[in-house]
Amino acid sequence: MSTKEILNKNNIPSHVAIIMDGNGRWAAKHGKARIFGHEQGVESVRAAVEAAGEIGVKYLTLYAFSTENWGRPTEEVNALMGLLIQAIENETEKLNKNNVKLGVIGNIEMLPAVVKGKLMNCINNLKSNTGLNLILALSYSSKWEIINAVKNIAASVKNGEIKTDQINERLFENCLTTRGIPDPELLIRTSGEYRISNFMLWQIAYSEFYFPEKLWPDFTKEDFFEAINNYQKRERRFGKTSEQIEG
Ligand code: FPP
């Protein structure tokens, strides 16, 4: 029996975010070049998208390329950009059939024009879909996003649109690239690493963390359901006491 069958349908997180880690180690383990691990990682992306859609997760955010990843060897960066183009070209039709809408967070101006073009095209083609919102974090870093928000708010104060004492959590959230998207209830990072790596620092303030040992290319649909099962056993207190939550 799949773990999917035992999940509580009334407690499915609306937003799951994943730091897909371990592609390079997976490749090394199999005696192959790092890009081979990224290629296998695309299979796990497919599995996670399917699994999320099947159980009614509304938002799935995948950390596909960080600002810091631009510092990797040119060959690997180029190969990752190529994989993105390939994935967009090969998957758009299936995503559409499955009613998936695509979004992106990050500094997409940094992406090569061809990647940005294909991405915007795909987003446009899927824009009327009403199922899972798949969000790719590309050329994303949380500190970049927060600095941008601060700059926008400072400009609004300077030109008199808002007063300093009007700055609050809601206003700040509306200046982030995740505007309108609920914070992730669950953050998964694969590969046994316990780091956040500049990912959604504001948005994960009260997220539950799940750190499976598996490397990303080994992560299956069943692993995704297991992560949800684990999440459903947590008591989310948001700073309150257990008694208050139960009451
Ligand atoms: C981290 O593993 C993974 C990445 C930096 C890239 C993730 C990209 C994909 C899964 C493929 C393309 C994505 C989409 C959405 C189609 P790592 O290279 O840091 O692994 P390591 O820590 O073992 O070296």
PDB file of C-alpha atoms and ligand atoms in Angstrom:
ATOM      1  CA  MET A   1       0.000   0.000   0.000  1.00  0.00           C
ATOM      2  CA  SER A   2       1.268   3.482  -0.826  1.00  0.00           C
ATOM      3  CA  THR A   3       1.696   6.041   1.947  1.00  0.00           C
ATOM      4  CA  LYS A   4      -0.614   8.186  -0.187  1.00  0.00           C
ATOM      5  CA  GLU A   5      -3.589   6.057   0.960  1.00  0.00           C
ATOM      6  CA  ILE A   6      -3.052   6.836   4.642  1.00  0.00           C
ATOM      7  CA  LEU A   7      -2.654  10.606   4.271  1.00  0.00           C
ATOM      8  CA  ASN A   8      -5.188  12.839   5.984  1.00  0.00           C
ATOM      9  CA  LYS A   9      -6.874  14.584   3.047  1.00  0.00           C
ATOM     10  CA  ASN A  10      -7.878  17.454   5.342  1.00  0.00           C
ATOM     11  CA  ASN A  11      -4.297  18.251   6.303  1.00  0.00           C
ATOM     12  CA  ILE A  12      -2.456  18.512   3.003  1.00  0.00           C
ATOM     13  CA  PRO A  13      -0.001  21.449   3.045  1.00  0.00           C
ATOM     14  CA  SER A  14      -1.033  24.084   0.520  1.00  0.00           C
ATOM     15  CA  HIS A  15       2.604  24.929  -0.244  1.00  0.00           C
ATOM     16  CA  VAL A  16       5.575  22.566  -0.296  1.00  0.00           C
ATOM     17  CA  ALA A  17       9.044  23.928  -1.088  1.00  0.00           C
ATOM     18  CA  ILE A  18      11.968  21.694  -1.996  1.00  0.00           C
ATOM     19  CA  ILE A  19      15.723  22.255  -1.987  1.00  0.00           C
ATOM     20  CA  MET A  20      16.709  19.581  -4.494  1.00  0.00           C
ATOM     21  CA  ASP A  21      20.181  18.598  -3.300  1.00  0.00           C
ATOM     22  CA  GLY A  22      22.566  15.766  -4.055  1.00  0.00           C
ATOM     23  CA  ASN A  23      22.671  15.560  -7.854  1.00  0.00           C
ATOM     24  CA  GLY A  24      26.467  15.869  -7.971  1.00  0.00           C
ATOM     25  CA  ARG A  25      27.014  13.228  -5.279  1.00  0.00           C
ATOM     26  CA  TRP A  26      24.550  10.917  -7.020  1.00  0.00           C
ATOM     27  CA  ALA A  27      26.563  11.235 -10.244  1.00  0.00           C
ATOM     28  CA  ALA A  28      29.869  10.625  -8.423  1.00  0.00           C
ATOM     29  CA  LYS A  29      28.370   7.545  -6.769  1.00  0.00           C
ATOM     30  CA  HIS A  30      27.567   6.210 -10.229  1.00  0.00           C
ATOM     31  CA  GLY A  31      30.996   7.154 -11.639  1.00  0.00           C
ATOM     32  CA  LYS A  32      29.519   9.792 -13.959  1.00  0.00           C
ATOM     33  CA  ALA A  33      29.927  13.526 -14.640  1.00  0.00           C
ATOM     34  CA  ARG A  34      27.892  15.915 -12.456  1.00  0.00           C
ATOM     35  CA  ILE A  35      25.497  16.813 -15.281  1.00  0.00           C
ATOM     36  CA  PHE A  36      24.345  13.181 -15.363  1.00  0.00           C
ATOM     37  CA  GLY A  37      23.076  13.701 -11.820  1.00  0.00           C
ATOM     38  CA  HIS A  38      21.164  16.809 -12.880  1.00  0.00           C
ATOM     39  CA  GLU A  39      19.613  14.862 -15.774  1.00  0.00           C
ATOM     40  CA  GLN A  40      18.430  12.182 -13.364  1.00  0.00           C
ATOM     41  CA  GLY A  41      17.209  14.986 -11.106  1.00  0.00           C
ATOM     42  CA  VAL A  42      14.697  15.985 -13.775  1.00  0.00           C
ATOM     43  CA  GLU A  43      13.014  12.570 -13.285  1.00  0.00           C
ATOM     44  CA  SER A  44      12.566  13.377  -9.601  1.00  0.00           C
ATOM     45  CA  VAL A  45      11.150  16.791 -10.530  1.00  0.00           C
ATOM     46  CA  ARG A  46       8.548  14.973 -12.636  1.00  0.00           C
ATOM     47  CA  ALA A  47       7.759  12.619  -9.740  1.00  0.00           C
ATOM     48  CA  ALA A  48       7.388  15.456  -7.222  1.00  0.00           C
ATOM     49  CA  VAL A  49       5.109  17.435  -9.560  1.00  0.00           C
ATOM     50  CA  GLU A  50       2.904  14.382 -10.120  1.00  0.00           C
ATOM     51  CA  ALA A  51       2.775  13.503  -6.435  1.00  0.00           C
ATOM     52  CA  ALA A  52       1.950  17.072  -5.388  1.00  0.00           C
ATOM     53  CA  GLY A  53      -0.806  17.298  -8.006  1.00  0.00           C
ATOM     54  CA  GLU A  54      -2.309  13.935  -6.988  1.00  0.00           C
ATOM     55  CA  ILE A  55      -2.851  14.904  -3.362  1.00  0.00           C
ATOM     56  CA  GLY A  56      -4.000  18.469  -3.975  1.00  0.00           C
ATOM     57  CA  VAL A  57      -0.962  20.536  -2.965  1.00  0.00           C
ATOM     58  CA  LYS A  58      -1.677  23.997  -4.432  1.00  0.00           C
ATOM     59  CA  TYR A  59       1.905  25.331  -4.664  1.00  0.00           C
ATOM     60  CA  LEU A  60       5.144  23.443  -5.221  1.00  0.00           C
ATOM     61  CA  THR A  61       8.310  25.560  -5.247  1.00  0.00           C
ATOM     62  CA  LEU A  62      11.519  23.957  -6.495  1.00  0.00           C
ATOM     63  CA  TYR A  63      14.925  25.542  -5.858  1.00  0.00           C
ATOM     64  CA  ALA A  64      16.389  24.818  -9.291  1.00  0.00           C
ATOM     65  CA  PHE A  65      19.199  27.378  -9.525  1.00  0.00           C
ATOM     66  CA  SER A  66      20.473  29.776  -6.878  1.00  0.00           C
ATOM     67  CA  THR A  67      22.195  33.127  -7.365  1.00  0.00           C
ATOM     68  CA  GLU A  68      25.295  31.435  -5.949  1.00  0.00           C
ATOM     69  CA  ASN A  69      25.073  28.645  -8.559  1.00  0.00           C
ATOM     70  CA  TRP A  70      26.259  31.151 -11.201  1.00  0.00           C
ATOM     71  CA  GLY A  71      29.683  30.643  -9.594  1.00  0.00           C
ATOM     72  CA  ARG A  72      29.835  26.960 -10.638  1.00  0.00           C
ATOM     73  CA  PRO A  73      32.102  25.927 -13.546  1.00  0.00           C
ATOM     74  CA  THR A  74      30.820  27.403 -16.840  1.00  0.00           C
ATOM     75  CA  GLU A  75      30.373  23.929 -18.277  1.00  0.00           C
ATOM     76  CA  GLU A  76      27.979  22.947 -15.473  1.00  0.00           C
ATOM     77  CA  VAL A  77      26.059  26.246 -15.629  1.00  0.00           C
ATOM     78  CA  ASN A  78      25.624  25.861 -19.391  1.00  0.00           C
ATOM     79  CA  ALA A  79      24.542  22.256 -19.010  1.00  0.00           C
ATOM     80  CA  LEU A  80      21.958  23.246 -16.367  1.00  0.00           C
ATOM     81  CA  MET A  81      20.595  25.986 -18.640  1.00  0.00           C
ATOM     82  CA  GLY A  82      20.397  23.430 -21.465  1.00  0.00           C
ATOM     83  CA  LEU A  83      18.520  21.024 -19.199  1.00  0.00           C
ATOM     84  CA  LEU A  84      16.041  23.731 -18.305  1.00  0.00           C
ATOM     85  CA  ILE A  85      15.336  24.456 -21.973  1.00  0.00           C
ATOM     86  CA  GLN A  86      14.948  20.732 -22.647  1.00  0.00           C
ATOM     87  CA  ALA A  87      12.633  20.235 -19.675  1.00  0.00           C
ATOM     88  CA  ILE A  88      10.447  23.189 -20.687  1.00  0.00           C
ATOM     89  CA  GLU A  89      10.236  21.922 -24.275  1.00  0.00           C
ATOM     90  CA  ASN A  90       9.505  18.313 -23.305  1.00  0.00           C
ATOM     91  CA  GLU A  91       7.174  18.872 -20.369  1.00  0.00           C
ATOM     92  CA  THR A  92       4.911  21.800 -21.324  1.00  0.00           C
ATOM     93  CA  GLU A  93       2.304  19.596 -23.007  1.00  0.00           C
ATOM     94  CA  LYS A  94       2.112  17.168 -20.078  1.00  0.00           C
ATOM     95  CA  LEU A  95       1.988  20.009 -17.553  1.00  0.00           C
ATOM     96  CA  ASN A  96      -0.890  21.497 -19.529  1.00  0.00           C
ATOM     97  CA  LYS A  97      -2.755  18.168 -19.623  1.00  0.00           C
ATOM     98  CA  ASN A  98      -2.374  17.980 -15.854  1.00  0.00           C
ATOM     99  CA  ASN A  99      -3.751  21.517 -15.417  1.00  0.00           C
ATOM    100  CA  VAL A 100      -0.436  22.763 -13.950  1.00  0.00           C
ATOM    101  CA  LYS A 101       0.300  26.492 -13.933  1.00  0.00           C
ATOM    102  CA  LEU A 102       3.942  27.616 -14.022  1.00  0.00           C
ATOM    103  CA  GLY A 103       5.516  30.492 -12.138  1.00  0.00           C
ATOM    104  CA  VAL A 104       9.039  31.686 -11.471  1.00  0.00           C
ATOM    105  CA  ILE A 105      10.770  33.509  -8.633  1.00  0.00           C
ATOM    106  CA  GLY A 106      14.249  34.955  -8.907  1.00  0.00           C
ATOM    107  CA  ASN A 107      16.290  37.380 -10.949  1.00  0.00           C
ATOM    108  CA  ILE A 108      15.272  36.082 -14.371  1.00  0.00           C
ATOM    109  CA  GLU A 109      17.053  38.988 -16.065  1.00  0.00           C
ATOM    110  CA  MET A 110      20.260  37.059 -15.297  1.00  0.00           C
ATOM    111  CA  LEU A 111      19.123  34.057 -17.373  1.00  0.00           C
ATOM    112  CA  PRO A 112      20.328  33.649 -20.956  1.00  0.00           C
ATOM    113  CA  ALA A 113      17.780  35.248 -23.347  1.00  0.00           C
ATOM    114  CA  VAL A 114      16.807  31.885 -24.840  1.00  0.00           C
ATOM    115  CA  VAL A 115      16.036  30.368 -21.406  1.00  0.00           C
ATOM    116  CA  LYS A 116      14.061  33.432 -20.346  1.00  0.00           C
ATOM    117  CA  GLY A 117      12.156  33.413 -23.646  1.00  0.00           C
ATOM    118  CA  LYS A 118      11.182  29.723 -23.411  1.00  0.00           C
ATOM    119  CA  LEU A 119      10.259  30.126 -19.771  1.00  0.00           C
ATOM    120  CA  MET A 120       7.988  33.146 -20.362  1.00  0.00           C
ATOM    121  CA  ASN A 121       6.414  31.338 -23.299  1.00  0.00           C
ATOM    122  CA  CYS A 122       5.681  28.294 -21.162  1.00  0.00           C
ATOM    123  CA  ILE A 123       4.293  30.456 -18.328  1.00  0.00           C
ATOM    124  CA  ASN A 124       2.038  32.153 -20.863  1.00  0.00           C
ATOM    125  CA  ASN A 125       0.847  28.851 -22.367  1.00  0.00           C
ATOM    126  CA  LEU A 126      -0.115  27.483 -18.954  1.00  0.00           C
ATOM    127  CA  LYS A 127      -1.529  30.673 -17.459  1.00  0.00           C
ATOM    128  CA  SER A 128      -5.204  29.637 -17.532  1.00  0.00           C
ATOM    129  CA  ASN A 129      -4.627  26.361 -15.690  1.00  0.00           C
ATOM    130  CA  THR A 130      -6.189  26.028 -12.270  1.00  0.00           C
ATOM    131  CA  GLY A 131      -4.454  22.997 -10.702  1.00  0.00           C
ATOM    132  CA  LEU A 132      -1.031  22.834  -9.088  1.00  0.00           C
ATOM    133  CA  ASN A 133       1.058  26.017  -9.201  1.00  0.00           C
ATOM    134  CA  LEU A 134       4.594  24.897  -9.992  1.00  0.00           C
ATOM    135  CA  ILE A 135       7.073  27.617  -9.077  1.00  0.00           C
ATOM    136  CA  LEU A 136      10.681  27.429 -10.188  1.00  0.00           C
ATOM    137  CA  ALA A 137      13.213  29.366  -8.145  1.00  0.00           C
ATOM    138  CA  LEU A 138      15.754  30.386 -10.786  1.00  0.00           C
ATOM    139  CA  SER A 139      18.686  32.686 -10.200  1.00  0.00           C
ATOM    140  CA  TYR A 140      17.013  33.079  -6.824  1.00  0.00           C
ATOM    141  CA  SER A 141      18.434  34.022  -3.480  1.00  0.00           C
ATOM    142  CA  SER A 142      16.503  35.168  -0.487  1.00  0.00           C
ATOM    143  CA  LYS A 143      18.926  37.966   0.416  1.00  0.00           C
ATOM    144  CA  TRP A 144      18.592  39.352  -3.145  1.00  0.00           C
ATOM    145  CA  GLU A 145      14.813  39.236  -2.796  1.00  0.00           C
ATOM    146  CA  ILE A 146      14.824  40.936   0.615  1.00  0.00           C
ATOM    147  CA  ILE A 147      17.203  43.705  -0.500  1.00  0.00           C
ATOM    148  CA  ASN A 148      14.943  44.337  -3.517  1.00  0.00           C
ATOM    149  CA  ALA A 149      11.915  44.608  -1.254  1.00  0.00           C
ATOM    150  CA  VAL A 150      13.762  47.069   1.008  1.00  0.00           C
ATOM    151  CA  LYS A 151      14.773  49.187  -2.009  1.00  0.00           C
ATOM    152  CA  ASN A 152      11.162  49.308  -3.261  1.00  0.00           C
ATOM    153  CA  ILE A 153       9.836  50.278   0.155  1.00  0.00           C
ATOM    154  CA  ALA A 154      12.537  52.942   0.594  1.00  0.00           C
ATOM    155  CA  ALA A 155      11.623  54.409  -2.805  1.00  0.00           C
ATOM    156  CA  SER A 156       7.919  54.474  -1.870  1.00  0.00           C
ATOM    157  CA  VAL A 157       8.724  56.291   1.386  1.00  0.00           C
ATOM    158  CA  LYS A 158      11.000  58.732  -0.432  1.00  0.00           C
ATOM    159  CA  ASN A 159       8.418  59.668  -3.045  1.00  0.00           C
ATOM    160  CA  GLY A 160       5.724  60.040  -0.404  1.00  0.00           C
ATOM    161  CA  GLU A 161       3.544  57.043  -1.412  1.00  0.00           C
ATOM    162  CA  ILE A 162       3.768  55.575   2.089  1.00  0.00           C
ATOM    163  CA  LYS A 163       4.882  56.678   5.548  1.00  0.00           C
ATOM    164  CA  THR A 164       7.496  54.747   7.550  1.00  0.00           C
ATOM    165  CA  ASP A 165       4.964  53.689  10.188  1.00  0.00           C
ATOM    166  CA  GLN A 166       2.852  52.053   7.484  1.00  0.00           C
ATOM    167  CA  ILE A 167       5.584  49.452   6.930  1.00  0.00           C
ATOM    168  CA  ASN A 168       4.337  46.149   8.310  1.00  0.00           C
ATOM    169  CA  GLU A 169       4.590  42.422   7.546  1.00  0.00           C
ATOM    170  CA  ARG A 170       1.860  42.542   4.912  1.00  0.00           C
ATOM    171  CA  LEU A 171       3.415  45.414   3.043  1.00  0.00           C
ATOM    172  CA  PHE A 172       6.819  43.728   3.152  1.00  0.00           C
ATOM    173  CA  GLU A 173       5.396  40.415   1.898  1.00  0.00           C
ATOM    174  CA  ASN A 174       3.780  42.203  -1.012  1.00  0.00           C
ATOM    175  CA  CYS A 175       7.226  43.399  -2.105  1.00  0.00           C
ATOM    176  CA  LEU A 176       8.676  39.871  -2.263  1.00  0.00           C
ATOM    177  CA  THR A 177       8.705  37.756  -5.437  1.00  0.00           C
ATOM    178  CA  THR A 178       6.324  35.360  -3.656  1.00  0.00           C
ATOM    179  CA  ARG A 179       3.597  38.017  -3.435  1.00  0.00           C
ATOM    180  CA  GLY A 180       0.193  36.328  -3.277  1.00  0.00           C
ATOM    181  CA  ILE A 181       1.666  32.880  -2.563  1.00  0.00           C
ATOM    182  CA  PRO A 182       1.093  31.404   0.911  1.00  0.00           C
ATOM    183  CA  ASP A 183       4.208  30.616   2.959  1.00  0.00           C
ATOM    184  CA  PRO A 184       5.316  26.983   2.653  1.00  0.00           C
ATOM    185  CA  GLU A 185       3.995  24.818   5.480  1.00  0.00           C
ATOM    186  CA  LEU A 186       6.658  22.243   4.597  1.00  0.00           C
ATOM    187  CA  LEU A 187      10.254  22.622   3.419  1.00  0.00           C
ATOM    188  CA  ILE A 188      12.085  19.524   2.203  1.00  0.00           C
ATOM    189  CA  ARG A 189      15.847  19.350   1.624  1.00  0.00           C
ATOM    190  CA  THR A 190      17.207  16.093   0.284  1.00  0.00           C
ATOM    191  CA  SER A 191      20.676  14.542   0.609  1.00  0.00           C
ATOM    192  CA  GLY A 192      21.147  14.698   4.378  1.00  0.00           C
ATOM    193  CA  GLU A 193      22.356  18.301   4.394  1.00  0.00           C
ATOM    194  CA  TYR A 194      20.857  20.521   7.091  1.00  0.00           C
ATOM    195  CA  ARG A 195      21.114  23.968   5.532  1.00  0.00           C
ATOM    196  CA  ILE A 196      18.760  26.564   4.083  1.00  0.00           C
ATOM    197  CA  SER A 197      21.213  27.980   1.507  1.00  0.00           C
ATOM    198  CA  ASN A 198      19.651  31.423   1.083  1.00  0.00           C
ATOM    199  CA  PHE A 199      16.197  30.023   0.247  1.00  0.00           C
ATOM    200  CA  MET A 200      12.939  31.763   1.232  1.00  0.00           C
ATOM    201  CA  LEU A 201      14.343  33.051   4.532  1.00  0.00           C
ATOM    202  CA  TRP A 202      11.316  35.247   5.222  1.00  0.00           C
ATOM    203  CA  GLN A 203       8.717  32.745   4.007  1.00  0.00           C
ATOM    204  CA  ILE A 204       9.924  29.758   6.077  1.00  0.00           C
ATOM    205  CA  ALA A 205       9.638  31.529   9.443  1.00  0.00           C
ATOM    206  CA  TYR A 206       7.121  28.894  10.611  1.00  0.00           C
ATOM    207  CA  SER A 207       7.621  26.109   8.071  1.00  0.00           C
ATOM    208  CA  GLU A 208       8.137  22.524   9.156  1.00  0.00           C
ATOM    209  CA  PHE A 209      11.488  21.146   7.951  1.00  0.00           C
ATOM    210  CA  TYR A 210      12.048  17.647   6.602  1.00  0.00           C
ATOM    211  CA  PHE A 211      15.544  16.397   5.756  1.00  0.00           C
ATOM    212  CA  PRO A 212      15.517  12.969   4.068  1.00  0.00           C
ATOM    213  CA  GLU A 213      18.906  11.307   3.562  1.00  0.00           C
ATOM    214  CA  LYS A 214      18.165  10.359  -0.042  1.00  0.00           C
ATOM    215  CA  LEU A 215      19.971  12.191  -2.837  1.00  0.00           C
ATOM    216  CA  TRP A 216      17.577  14.143  -5.089  1.00  0.00           C
ATOM    217  CA  PRO A 217      17.776  11.784  -8.123  1.00  0.00           C
ATOM    218  CA  ASP A 218      16.663   8.922  -5.828  1.00  0.00           C
ATOM    219  CA  PHE A 219      13.680  10.870  -4.462  1.00  0.00           C
ATOM    220  CA  THR A 220      10.425   9.211  -5.576  1.00  0.00           C
ATOM    221  CA  LYS A 221       6.699   9.894  -5.374  1.00  0.00           C
ATOM    222  CA  GLU A 222       6.549   7.566  -2.383  1.00  0.00           C
ATOM    223  CA  ASP A 223       9.249   9.680  -0.678  1.00  0.00           C
ATOM    224  CA  PHE A 224       7.139  12.779  -1.322  1.00  0.00           C
ATOM    225  CA  PHE A 225       4.090  11.111   0.270  1.00  0.00           C
ATOM    226  CA  GLU A 226       6.284  10.019   3.196  1.00  0.00           C
ATOM    227  CA  ALA A 227       7.346  13.656   3.682  1.00  0.00           C
ATOM    228  CA  ILE A 228       3.674  14.685   3.829  1.00  0.00           C
ATOM    229  CA  ASN A 229       2.931  11.834   6.252  1.00  0.00           C
ATOM    230  CA  ASN A 230       5.771  13.008   8.492  1.00  0.00           C
ATOM    231  CA  TYR A 231       4.463  16.602   8.293  1.00  0.00           C
ATOM    232  CA  GLN A 232       0.994  15.453   9.335  1.00  0.00           C
ATOM    233  CA  LYS A 233       2.402  14.074  12.598  1.00  0.00           C
ATOM    234  CA  ARG A 234       3.779  17.470  13.643  1.00  0.00           C
ATOM    235  CA  GLU A 235       2.046  19.833  16.025  1.00  0.00           C
ATOM    236  CA  ARG A 236       2.312  23.338  14.607  1.00  0.00           C
ATOM    237  CA  ARG A 237       2.180  25.717  17.541  1.00  0.00           C
ATOM    238  CA  PHE A 238       3.226  29.071  16.018  1.00  0.00           C
ATOM    239  CA  GLY A 239       4.721  30.131  19.345  1.00  0.00           C
ATOM    240  CA  LYS A 240       1.686  29.063  21.390  1.00  0.00           C
ATOM    241  CA  THR A 241       1.467  26.191  23.878  1.00  0.00           C
ATOM    242  CA  SER A 242       0.299  22.694  23.100  1.00  0.00           C
ATOM    243  CA  GLU A 243      -2.737  23.201  25.378  1.00  0.00           C
ATOM    244  CA  GLN A 244      -3.763  26.302  23.471  1.00  0.00           C
ATOM    245  CA  ILE A 245      -3.552  24.455  20.144  1.00  0.00           C
ATOM    246  CA  GLU A 246      -5.570  21.481  21.429  1.00  0.00           C
ATOM    247  CA  GLY A 247      -8.176  23.770  22.955  1.00  0.00           C
TER     248      GLY A 247
HETATM  249  C1  FPP B   1      21.759  20.577  -6.327  1.00  0.00           C
HETATM  250  O1  FPP B   1      22.574  19.438  -6.379  1.00  0.00           O
HETATM  251  C2  FPP B   1      20.976  20.739  -7.565  1.00  0.00           C
HETATM  252  C3  FPP B   1      21.059  21.821  -8.403  1.00  0.00           C
HETATM  253  C4  FPP B   1      21.947  22.950  -8.156  1.00  0.00           C
HETATM  254  C5  FPP B   1      20.276  21.881  -9.655  1.00  0.00           C
HETATM  255  C6  FPP B   1      18.900  21.283  -9.618  1.00  0.00           C
HETATM  256  C7  FPP B   1      18.456  21.063 -11.006  1.00  0.00           C
HETATM  257  C8  FPP B   1      17.709  20.037 -11.440  1.00  0.00           C
HETATM  258  C9  FPP B   1      17.135  19.016 -10.577  1.00  0.00           C
HETATM  259  C10 FPP B   1      17.428  19.868 -12.909  1.00  0.00           C
HETATM  260  C11 FPP B   1      16.672  20.949 -13.610  1.00  0.00           C
HETATM  261  C12 FPP B   1      15.453  21.416 -12.911  1.00  0.00           C
HETATM  262  C13 FPP B   1      14.210  21.562 -13.441  1.00  0.00           C
HETATM  263  C14 FPP B   1      13.190  22.259 -12.635  1.00  0.00           C
HETATM  264  C15 FPP B   1      13.816  21.032 -14.747  1.00  0.00           C
HETATM  265  P1  FPP B   1      24.158  19.618  -6.304  1.00  0.00           P
HETATM  266  O2  FPP B   1      24.659  19.763  -7.693  1.00  0.00           O
HETATM  267  O3  FPP B   1      24.491  20.764  -5.398  1.00  0.00           O
HETATM  268  O4  FPP B   1      24.582  18.254  -5.674  1.00  0.00           O
HETATM  269  P2  FPP B   1      25.825  17.970  -4.715  1.00  0.00           P
HETATM  270  O5  FPP B   1      25.586  18.742  -3.436  1.00  0.00           O
HETATM  271  O6  FPP B   1      25.753  16.494  -4.505  1.00  0.00           O
HETATM  272  O7  FPP B   1      27.052  18.402  -5.445  1.00  0.00           O
END
